[in-house]
CSV table of C-alpha atoms in Angstrom, one decimal:
chain,number,residue,atom,x,y,z
Q,16,MET,CA,-78.4,134.3,-44.1
Q,17,ALA,CA,-80.0,131.1,-45.4
Q,18,GLY,CA,-77.7,128.4,-46.6
Q,19,THR,CA,-77.2,124.8,-47.5
Q,20,ASN,CA,-75.4,121.8,-46.1
Q,21,ASP,CA,-73.9,121.0,-49.5
Q,22,VAL,CA,-70.2,121.9,-49.4
Q,23,GLN,CA,-70.1,122.0,-53.3
Q,24,ALA,CA,-72.3,125.1,-53.1
Q,25,PHE,CA,-69.4,127.2,-51.8
Q,26,ILE,CA,-68.3,129.7,-54.4
Q,27,PRO,CA,-64.6,130.5,-54.3
Q,28,SER,CA,-65.0,133.9,-55.9
Q,29,ILE,CA,-67.2,134.9,-52.9
Q,30,TRP,CA,-64.6,133.7,-50.5
Q,31,SER,CA,-61.9,135.6,-52.3
Q,32,LYS,CA,-63.9,138.8,-52.2
Q,33,ARG,CA,-64.8,138.5,-48.5
Q,34,THR,CA,-61.1,137.7,-47.7
Q,35,GLN,CA,-59.9,140.8,-49.6
Q,36,LEU,CA,-62.5,143.1,-47.9
Q,37,MET,CA,-61.3,141.9,-44.5
Q,38,LYS,CA,-57.7,142.4,-45.5
Q,39,ARG,CA,-58.3,145.9,-46.6
Q,40,GLU,CA,-60.0,146.8,-43.3
Q,41,LYS,CA,-57.2,145.3,-41.2
Q,42,SER,CA,-53.8,145.6,-43.0
Q,43,ILE,CA,-51.7,148.7,-42.4
Q,44,ILE,CA,-50.3,148.3,-45.9
Q,45,TYR,CA,-53.4,149.8,-47.5
Q,46,ALA,CA,-53.1,152.9,-45.3
Q,47,ILE,CA,-49.5,153.9,-45.6
Q,48,ALA,CA,-47.8,152.0,-48.5
Q,49,ASN,CA,-46.8,153.5,-51.9
Q,50,PHE,CA,-48.6,151.6,-54.7
Q,51,GLU,CA,-47.1,153.4,-57.7
Q,52,GLU,CA,-45.5,150.2,-59.0
Q,53,ARG,CA,-48.5,147.9,-58.8
Q,54,GLU,CA,-48.9,147.3,-62.6
Q,55,GLY,CA,-45.9,144.9,-62.6
Q,56,LEU,CA,-47.6,142.2,-60.5
Q,57,LYS,CA,-46.1,138.8,-61.5
Q,58,PHE,CA,-44.2,136.3,-59.4
Q,59,GLY,CA,-40.5,136.7,-59.9
Q,60,ALA,CA,-40.9,140.1,-61.6
Q,61,GLU,CA,-38.7,143.0,-60.6
Q,62,VAL,CA,-39.5,146.7,-60.2
Q,63,PHE,CA,-36.3,148.3,-61.4
Q,64,ARG,CA,-35.1,151.8,-60.5
Q,65,PRO,CA,-31.9,152.5,-62.5
Q,66,PHE,CA,-30.6,155.4,-60.3
Q,67,MET,CA,-30.5,156.6,-56.7
Q,68,MET,CA,-31.4,160.3,-56.4
Q,69,ASP,CA,-28.7,161.9,-54.3
Q,70,ASP,CA,-29.0,165.2,-52.5
Q,71,LEU,CA,-29.2,168.0,-55.0
Q,72,GLU,CA,-27.1,171.2,-54.7
Q,73,ILE,CA,-28.5,174.7,-55.3
Q,74,ASN,CA,-26.0,176.9,-57.2
Q,75,GLN,CA,-25.9,180.6,-58.0
Q,76,TYR,CA,-26.9,181.1,-61.6
Q,77,THR,CA,-24.5,183.3,-63.7
Q,78,ARG,CA,-25.9,184.7,-66.9
Q,79,GLY,CA,-24.1,183.6,-70.0
Q,80,LYS,CA,-22.4,180.6,-68.3
Q,81,ASP,CA,-23.3,177.0,-68.2
Q,82,GLY,CA,-25.1,175.6,-65.2
Q,83,LYS,CA,-23.1,173.3,-62.8
Q,84,GLU,CA,-23.9,169.8,-63.9
Q,85,GLN,CA,-24.9,167.3,-61.2
Q,86,THR,CA,-24.5,163.6,-61.8
Q,87,LEU,CA,-27.1,161.1,-60.7
Q,88,LYS,CA,-25.8,158.0,-58.9
Q,89,THR,CA,-26.3,155.0,-61.2
Q,90,MET,CA,-26.7,152.4,-58.4
Q,91,PRO,CA,-29.9,150.4,-59.3
Q,92,GLU,CA,-32.4,149.3,-56.8
Q,93,LYS,CA,-35.0,146.5,-57.3
Q,94,LEU,CA,-38.2,145.5,-55.7
Q,95,LEU,CA,-38.6,141.7,-56.2
Q,96,ILE,CA,-42.1,140.3,-56.2
Q,97,ASP,CA,-41.1,137.1,-54.4
Q,98,GLN,CA,-43.7,136.6,-51.7
Q,99,GLU,CA,-46.4,134.1,-52.5
Q,100,ASN,CA,-48.4,132.7,-49.7
Q,101,GLU,CA,-50.9,129.8,-49.6
Q,102,ILE,CA,-53.5,128.4,-47.2
Q,103,THR,CA,-55.0,125.0,-48.1
Q,104,VAL,CA,-57.9,123.3,-46.4
Q,105,TYR,CA,-59.8,120.1,-47.1
Q,106,ILE,CA,-63.5,119.8,-46.6
Q,107,ASP,CA,-65.3,116.5,-47.1
Q,108,THR,CA,-68.8,116.5,-48.6
Q,109,ASN,CA,-70.0,114.4,-45.7
Q,110,ASP,CA,-69.3,117.1,-43.2
Q,111,GLN,CA,-72.5,118.7,-42.0
Q,112,ILE,CA,-72.5,122.5,-41.6
Q,113,GLN,CA,-75.2,124.9,-40.5
Q,114,SER,CA,-75.0,127.2,-43.5
Q,115,LYS,CA,-72.8,128.3,-46.4
Q,116,TYR,CA,-72.4,131.7,-44.8
Q,117,THR,CA,-70.9,130.2,-41.6
Q,118,ILE,CA,-68.1,128.2,-43.2
Q,119,GLU,CA,-67.4,131.0,-45.7
Q,120,LYS,CA,-67.2,133.6,-43.0
Q,121,GLU,CA,-65.0,131.5,-40.8
Q,122,PHE,CA,-62.6,130.5,-43.5
Q,123,SER,CA,-62.4,134.1,-44.9
Q,124,GLU,CA,-61.8,135.6,-41.5
Q,125,ARG,CA,-59.0,133.1,-40.5
Q,126,ALA,CA,-57.4,133.4,-43.9
Q,127,SER,CA,-57.4,137.2,-43.9
Q,128,ASN,CA,-56.0,137.3,-40.4
Q,129,LEU,CA,-53.1,135.0,-41.3
Q,130,LEU,CA,-52.4,136.9,-44.6
Q,131,VAL,CA,-52.5,140.3,-42.8
Q,132,ALA,CA,-50.1,139.1,-40.1
Q,133,ASN,CA,-47.6,137.7,-42.5
Q,134,GLU,CA,-47.8,140.6,-45.1
Q,135,ASP,CA,-47.8,143.4,-42.4
Q,136,GLY,CA,-44.8,141.7,-40.8
Q,137,ARG,CA,-42.8,141.6,-44.0
Q,138,PHE,CA,-43.8,145.1,-44.9
Q,139,LEU,CA,-42.9,146.6,-41.6
Q,140,GLU,CA,-39.6,144.7,-41.6
Q,141,GLU,CA,-38.4,147.5,-43.9
Q,142,ILE,CA,-38.4,149.9,-41.0
Q,143,LEU,CA,-35.0,148.3,-40.0
Q,144,PHE,CA,-33.5,149.9,-43.1
Q,145,ALA,CA,-34.5,153.5,-42.1
Q,146,GLU,CA,-31.8,156.1,-42.6
Q,147,TYR,CA,-32.3,157.7,-39.2
Q,148,SER,CA,-32.6,156.1,-35.7
Q,149,LEU,CA,-33.4,157.1,-32.1
Q,150,ASP,CA,-33.0,154.9,-29.0
Q,151,GLY,CA,-36.1,155.6,-26.9
Q,152,GLY,CA,-35.4,153.1,-24.1
Q,153,VAL,CA,-38.4,152.6,-21.9
Q,154,VAL,CA,-41.4,154.6,-23.3
Q,155,ASN,CA,-44.2,155.7,-21.1
Q,156,LYS,CA,-46.8,158.5,-20.8
Q,157,THR,CA,-44.2,160.9,-19.2
Q,158,ASN,CA,-41.6,160.8,-22.0
Q,159,VAL,CA,-43.6,159.8,-25.1
Q,160,ALA,CA,-44.3,163.4,-26.2
Q,161,ASP,CA,-40.6,164.3,-25.9
Q,162,LEU,CA,-39.5,161.2,-27.8
Q,163,LEU,CA,-41.8,161.8,-30.7
Q,164,SER,CA,-40.9,165.5,-30.8
Q,165,GLU,CA,-37.2,164.5,-30.9
Q,166,SER,CA,-38.0,162.1,-33.7
Q,167,LYS,CA,-39.7,164.9,-35.7
Q,168,ASP,CA,-36.7,167.2,-35.0
Q,169,GLU,CA,-34.3,164.6,-36.4
Q,170,LEU,CA,-36.4,164.3,-39.6
Q,171,SER,CA,-36.5,168.1,-39.9
Q,172,ILE,CA,-32.8,168.4,-39.5
Q,173,ASN,CA,-32.4,166.0,-42.4
Q,174,ASN,CA,-34.8,168.0,-44.6
Q,175,VAL,CA,-37.7,165.5,-44.5
Q,176,GLU,CA,-40.9,167.3,-45.6
Q,177,ASP,CA,-43.1,168.1,-42.6
Q,178,LYS,CA,-46.3,166.9,-44.3
Q,179,GLU,CA,-48.2,163.6,-43.9
Q,180,LEU,CA,-46.0,162.5,-41.1
Q,181,ILE,CA,-47.0,159.3,-39.3
Q,182,VAL,CA,-46.0,157.1,-36.4
Q,183,VAL,CA,-46.5,153.3,-36.6
Q,184,GLY,CA,-46.1,151.8,-33.1
Q,185,PRO,CA,-47.0,148.8,-31.0
Q,186,SER,CA,-49.7,148.7,-28.3
Q,187,LYS,CA,-47.2,149.9,-25.7
Q,188,LEU,CA,-46.4,153.1,-27.5
Q,189,MET,CA,-50.0,153.8,-28.5
Q,190,GLY,CA,-51.0,153.2,-24.8
Q,191,ALA,CA,-48.5,155.8,-23.7
Q,192,ILE,CA,-49.8,158.3,-26.2
Q,193,GLU,CA,-53.4,157.6,-25.1
Q,194,LEU,CA,-52.5,158.1,-21.4
Q,195,ASN,CA,-50.6,161.3,-22.3
Q,196,ALA,CA,-53.4,162.7,-24.4
Q,197,ILE,CA,-56.4,161.3,-22.6
Q,198,LYS,CA,-57.5,164.9,-21.8
Q,199,ASP,CA,-58.0,165.5,-25.5
Q,200,GLY,CA,-60.2,162.4,-26.0
Q,201,PHE,CA,-57.6,160.3,-27.8
Q,202,ASN,CA,-59.1,156.9,-28.2
Q,203,LEU,CA,-57.7,153.6,-29.5
Q,204,ALA,CA,-60.8,151.5,-29.3
Q,205,ASP,CA,-61.6,151.3,-33.0
Q,206,SER,CA,-58.1,151.2,-34.4
Q,207,THR,CA,-58.5,147.6,-35.7
Q,208,LEU,CA,-61.3,148.7,-37.9
Q,209,LYS,CA,-59.4,151.5,-39.7
Q,210,ASN,CA,-56.1,149.8,-40.8
Q,211,GLY,CA,-54.7,150.5,-37.3
Q,212,PHE,CA,-55.4,154.3,-37.5
Q,213,ALA,CA,-55.8,155.5,-33.9
Q,214,GLY,CA,-55.9,159.2,-34.0
Q,215,THR,CA,-53.5,162.2,-34.3
Q,216,PHE,CA,-50.9,163.3,-31.7
Q,217,LEU,CA,-48.4,166.2,-32.1
Q,218,GLY,CA,-49.3,166.5,-35.7
Q,219,LEU,CA,-48.5,162.8,-36.4
Q,220,GLU,CA,-51.1,160.3,-37.7
Q,221,CYS,CA,-50.9,157.4,-35.3
Q,222,TYR,CA,-51.1,153.8,-36.5
Q,223,LYS,CA,-51.2,150.9,-34.0
Q,224,ASN,CA,-49.8,147.6,-35.3
Q,225,ASN,CA,-48.8,144.4,-33.5
Q,226,HIS,CA,-46.5,143.0,-36.2
Q,227,LEU,CA,-43.6,145.4,-35.9
Q,228,PRO,CA,-40.0,144.1,-35.9
Q,229,HIS,CA,-38.8,142.8,-32.5
Q,230,THR,CA,-35.1,141.7,-31.9
Q,231,THR,CA,-33.3,140.0,-29.1
Q,232,LYS,CA,-29.5,139.9,-29.2
Q,233,LEU,CA,-27.5,136.6,-29.0
Q,234,SER,CA,-24.5,137.4,-26.8
Q,235,LYS,CA,-22.2,134.8,-28.4
Q,236,VAL,CA,-21.7,132.3,-31.2
Q,237,PRO,CA,-24.0,129.3,-30.5
Q,238,ALA,CA,-22.3,126.2,-28.9
Q,239,ASP,CA,-23.4,122.6,-28.2
Q,240,GLY,CA,-26.4,122.7,-25.8
Q,241,ASP,CA,-27.3,126.4,-26.2
Q,242,SER,CA,-31.0,126.9,-26.9
Q,243,ILE,CA,-33.5,129.6,-27.9
Q,244,LYS,CA,-37.2,129.3,-26.9
Q,245,ILE,CA,-39.7,131.3,-28.9
Q,246,ASN,CA,-43.3,131.3,-27.6
Q,247,GLY,CA,-42.5,128.0,-25.9
Q,248,VAL,CA,-40.9,126.4,-29.0
Q,249,LYS,CA,-37.3,125.3,-28.4
Q,250,ILE,CA,-34.5,125.4,-30.9
Q,251,THR,CA,-31.3,123.6,-29.5
Q,252,PHE,CA,-27.9,123.8,-31.1
Q,253,LYS,CA,-26.2,120.4,-31.1
Q,254,THR,CA,-23.1,118.9,-32.5
Q,255,THR,CA,-25.2,116.0,-33.8
Q,256,PRO,CA,-28.9,116.8,-34.0
Q,257,ALA,CA,-31.2,113.9,-33.0
Q,258,ALA,CA,-34.5,115.2,-31.6
Q,259,ALA,CA,-37.2,117.6,-33.0
Q,260,GLY,CA,-36.0,121.2,-33.0
Q,261,GLU,CA,-32.3,120.4,-32.7
Q,262,VAL,CA,-30.0,122.1,-35.3
Q,263,LYS,CA,-26.4,121.5,-36.1
Q,264,VAL,CA,-23.7,123.8,-34.7
Q,265,GLY,CA,-22.1,125.2,-37.9
Q,266,ALA,CA,-18.4,125.9,-38.7
Q,267,ASN,CA,-19.1,129.6,-38.0
Q,268,LEU,CA,-21.9,131.9,-36.9
Q,269,GLN,CA,-23.5,132.2,-40.3
Q,270,ALA,CA,-23.6,128.5,-40.8
Q,271,SER,CA,-25.3,128.0,-37.4
Q,272,ILE,CA,-27.9,130.6,-38.3
Q,273,GLU,CA,-28.6,129.1,-41.7
Q,274,ASN,CA,-29.2,125.7,-40.0
Q,275,ALA,CA,-31.5,127.2,-37.4
Q,276,ASN,CA,-33.5,129.2,-40.0
Q,277,LYS,CA,-34.2,126.1,-42.1
Q,278,VAL,CA,-36.1,124.7,-39.2
Q,279,LEU,CA,-37.6,128.0,-38.0
Q,280,LEU,CA,-38.9,128.9,-41.5
Q,281,GLY,CA,-40.8,125.7,-42.0
Q,282,ALA,CA,-38.8,122.7,-42.9
Q,283,THR,CA,-41.0,119.6,-42.6
Q,284,GLU,CA,-38.4,116.9,-43.2
Q,285,ASP,CA,-35.3,116.0,-41.1
Q,286,SER,CA,-31.9,116.6,-42.4
Q,287,ALA,CA,-28.3,116.3,-41.3
Q,288,THR,CA,-28.3,120.0,-40.4
Q,289,GLY,CA,-31.6,120.0,-38.4
Q,290,LYS,CA,-34.6,118.1,-37.2
Q,291,ALA,CA,-38.0,119.5,-38.1
Q,292,LEU,CA,-40.4,120.9,-35.5
Q,293,ALA,CA,-43.7,119.2,-34.6
Q,294,ASP,CA,-46.6,120.6,-36.7
Q,295,GLU,CA,-48.0,122.7,-33.9
Q,296,ASP,CA,-44.6,124.1,-32.9
Q,297,ARG,CA,-43.9,125.0,-36.5
Q,298,LYS,CA,-47.1,126.9,-36.8
Q,299,LYS,CA,-46.3,128.9,-33.6
Q,300,VAL,CA,-43.0,130.2,-34.9
Q,301,LYS,CA,-44.2,130.9,-38.4
Q,302,ARG,CA,-47.1,133.0,-37.0
Q,303,VAL,CA,-44.5,135.5,-35.7
Q,304,ARG,CA,-42.1,135.0,-38.7
Q,305,ALA,CA,-39.4,133.9,-36.3
Q,306,LYS,CA,-35.8,133.7,-37.6
Q,307,ILE,CA,-32.3,134.6,-36.7
Q,308,ILE,CA,-30.6,137.5,-38.5
Q,309,LEU,CA,-26.9,138.2,-38.9
Q,310,THR,CA,-26.3,141.8,-37.8
Q,311,GLY,CA,-22.5,141.8,-37.8
Q,312,ALA,CA,-19.5,139.5,-38.4
Q,313,SER,CA,-19.9,138.0,-35.0
Q,314,GLU,CA,-23.3,139.2,-33.9
Q,315,ALA,CA,-26.8,137.9,-34.4
Q,316,HIS,CA,-30.4,138.6,-33.2
Q,317,VAL,CA,-33.5,136.6,-32.8
Q,318,PHE,CA,-36.1,138.4,-35.0
Q,319,THR,CA,-39.9,138.2,-34.8
Q,320,SER,CA,-42.7,140.2,-36.4
Q,321,GLY,CA,-44.6,141.1,-33.3
Q,322,LYS,CA,-43.9,140.5,-29.6
Q,323,ALA,CA,-42.9,136.9,-28.6
Q,324,ARG,CA,-41.7,135.3,-25.4
Q,325,ILE,CA,-37.9,134.8,-25.9
Q,326,GLU,CA,-36.0,132.6,-23.5
Q,327,LEU,CA,-32.2,132.0,-23.9
Q,328,THR,CA,-30.2,129.2,-22.4
Q,329,GLY,CA,-26.4,129.3,-22.7
Q,330,PHE,CA,-26.5,133.0,-23.8
Q,331,ALA,CA,-26.5,136.0,-21.6
Q,332,SER,CA,-29.9,137.4,-20.7
Q,333,GLU,CA,-30.9,140.2,-23.1
Q,334,LYS,CA,-33.8,142.6,-23.5
Q,335,THR,CA,-36.1,142.4,-26.4
Q,336,TYR,CA,-36.5,145.6,-28.4
Q,337,VAL,CA,-39.3,146.7,-30.8
Q,338,TYR,CA,-38.9,149.2,-33.6
Q,339,ALA,CA,-41.6,151.8,-34.3
Q,340,MET,CA,-41.5,154.1,-37.4
Q,341,VAL,CA,-41.8,157.9,-37.6
Q,342,GLY,CA,-41.7,159.4,-41.0
Q,343,LYS,CA,-43.6,160.1,-44.2
Q,344,LYS,CA,-46.4,158.1,-45.6
Q,345,LYS,CA,-45.6,156.1,-48.7
Q,346,THR,CA,-42.0,155.6,-47.8
Q,347,ILE,CA,-42.3,151.8,-48.4
Q,348,ASP,CA,-43.2,150.5,-51.8
Q,349,CYS,CA,-45.5,147.6,-52.1
Q,350,VAL,CA,-46.9,145.5,-55.0
Q,351,ILE,CA,-49.7,143.4,-53.9
Q,352,GLN,CA,-52.5,141.2,-55.4
Q,353,ASP,CA,-55.8,143.0,-55.3
Q,354,MET,CA,-57.9,139.9,-54.8
Q,355,PRO,CA,-56.5,136.7,-53.2
Q,356,GLU,CA,-57.1,133.8,-55.5
Q,357,ILE,CA,-59.1,130.9,-54.0
Q,358,GLN,CA,-59.2,127.7,-56.0
Q,359,GLN,CA,-61.5,124.7,-55.5
Q,360,ASN,CA,-59.9,121.4,-56.5
Q,361,LYS,CA,-61.6,118.0,-56.3
Q,362,ALA,CA,-59.6,115.6,-54.1
Q,363,GLU,CA,-58.7,112.4,-55.9
Q,364,LYS,CA,-60.2,109.3,-54.4
Q,365,ARG,CA,-62.1,111.4,-51.9
Q,366,LYS,CA,-65.6,112.8,-51.7
Q,367,GLY,CA,-64.4,116.3,-50.7
Q,368,TYR,CA,-62.5,119.3,-52.1
Q,369,PHE,CA,-59.3,121.2,-51.4
Q,370,TYR,CA,-59.7,124.9,-51.1
Q,371,MET,CA,-56.5,126.9,-51.6
Q,372,ALA,CA,-56.1,130.7,-50.9
Q,373,THR,CA,-53.0,132.3,-52.5
Q,374,ASP,CA,-51.7,135.9,-52.3
Q,375,LEU,CA,-48.8,137.5,-54.2
Q,376,PHE,CA,-46.8,140.6,-53.2
Q,377,GLY,CA,-43.4,142.3,-53.0
Q,378,VAL,CA,-42.1,145.1,-50.8
Q,379,LYS,CA,-39.1,147.4,-50.7
Q,380,ALA,CA,-38.0,150.7,-49.1
Q,381,PHE,CA,-36.1,152.4,-51.8
Q,382,LYS,CA,-33.4,155.0,-51.0
Q,383,GLU,CA,-35.8,158.0,-51.2
Q,384,GLY,CA,-38.1,156.1,-48.8
Q,385,ARG,CA,-35.4,155.1,-46.4
Q,386,GLU,CA,-34.3,158.8,-46.2
Q,387,ARG,CA,-37.7,159.8,-45.1
Q,388,MET,CA,-38.2,157.6,-42.1
Q,389,LEU,CA,-36.8,157.1,-38.6
Q,390,LYS,CA,-36.7,153.9,-36.6
Q,391,LEU,CA,-37.6,154.4,-33.0
Q,392,LYS,CA,-36.0,151.7,-30.8
Q,393,MET,CA,-37.7,150.9,-27.5
Q,394,GLU,CA,-38.0,148.2,-25.0
Q,395,ALA,CA,-40.7,145.8,-25.9
């Protein structure tokens, strides 16, 4: 495609459209989410459901007598639209480029990849709240069919409708399915071009995704000198933090976790509770949405969206587990911006422009959704 070397010729609306088209092709959200609540898209807005539908009871009807009244639980649930992401780049007008199409394509592809990874990760985090669970241990081609059949049985026992059932799993699970069903021509080659859809197995629509929840248990409360390394990025608990990546040992487990998460989730300035990571290290942990989650009064796990190399020092060695989902389509509600907004802003006292891509969304597995999915725990 013919182009120009003038950066000012870039049209943000074209970038926005291209970014959205790429997101729609890659993100699993557009394939399996429930979008019934999309009309309320506004940052800080809440999708409010005033009651929780409990199991209904079938009673024998007696003519001439009142029906047996059943009360709905009035425990409200809310989906908060609180996720707003931005990617900002600066391009100077002196920069020489080969064509408008080249830079537009490169920016759109990188932006869409980052947005998809972050939004898919947040969306799939809701799997952890599934009503039913099954520990699959080590999954391979020999046992994968039995595990998925057992998952379907568990859903059936709990009266989950046997229609539009799906499995969302990591590469390891999909590889086991492929090896098991290779005689039937099951093929994962084009899954990335179809929102992760990889084929059908045992009546389940199979979706491959690399941003599923991964957890690694911390065997004790962090003490001075203990450390967690995530994809080579080190977080060290210290009584008095001094170097990059060091965080203060808190008065209790929750305080220590809060101090660590401030650094992991993107703090760019040092504080008394933690020292900021170097820029490149901060990017590495944010790409996998790394954080520490409190899972009990005295228990915590390292959490990542997608597989990461976790190394523990001072803690007992622990396995990392990944959670796949077996259940109905549309069990997780999502409100998401149709078209990412891309703004072009003139940089003061410079010859170039800032280009900012923003995307807005919210996600929630309501009670009726949680009751229609099972989390399948397996070794990563």
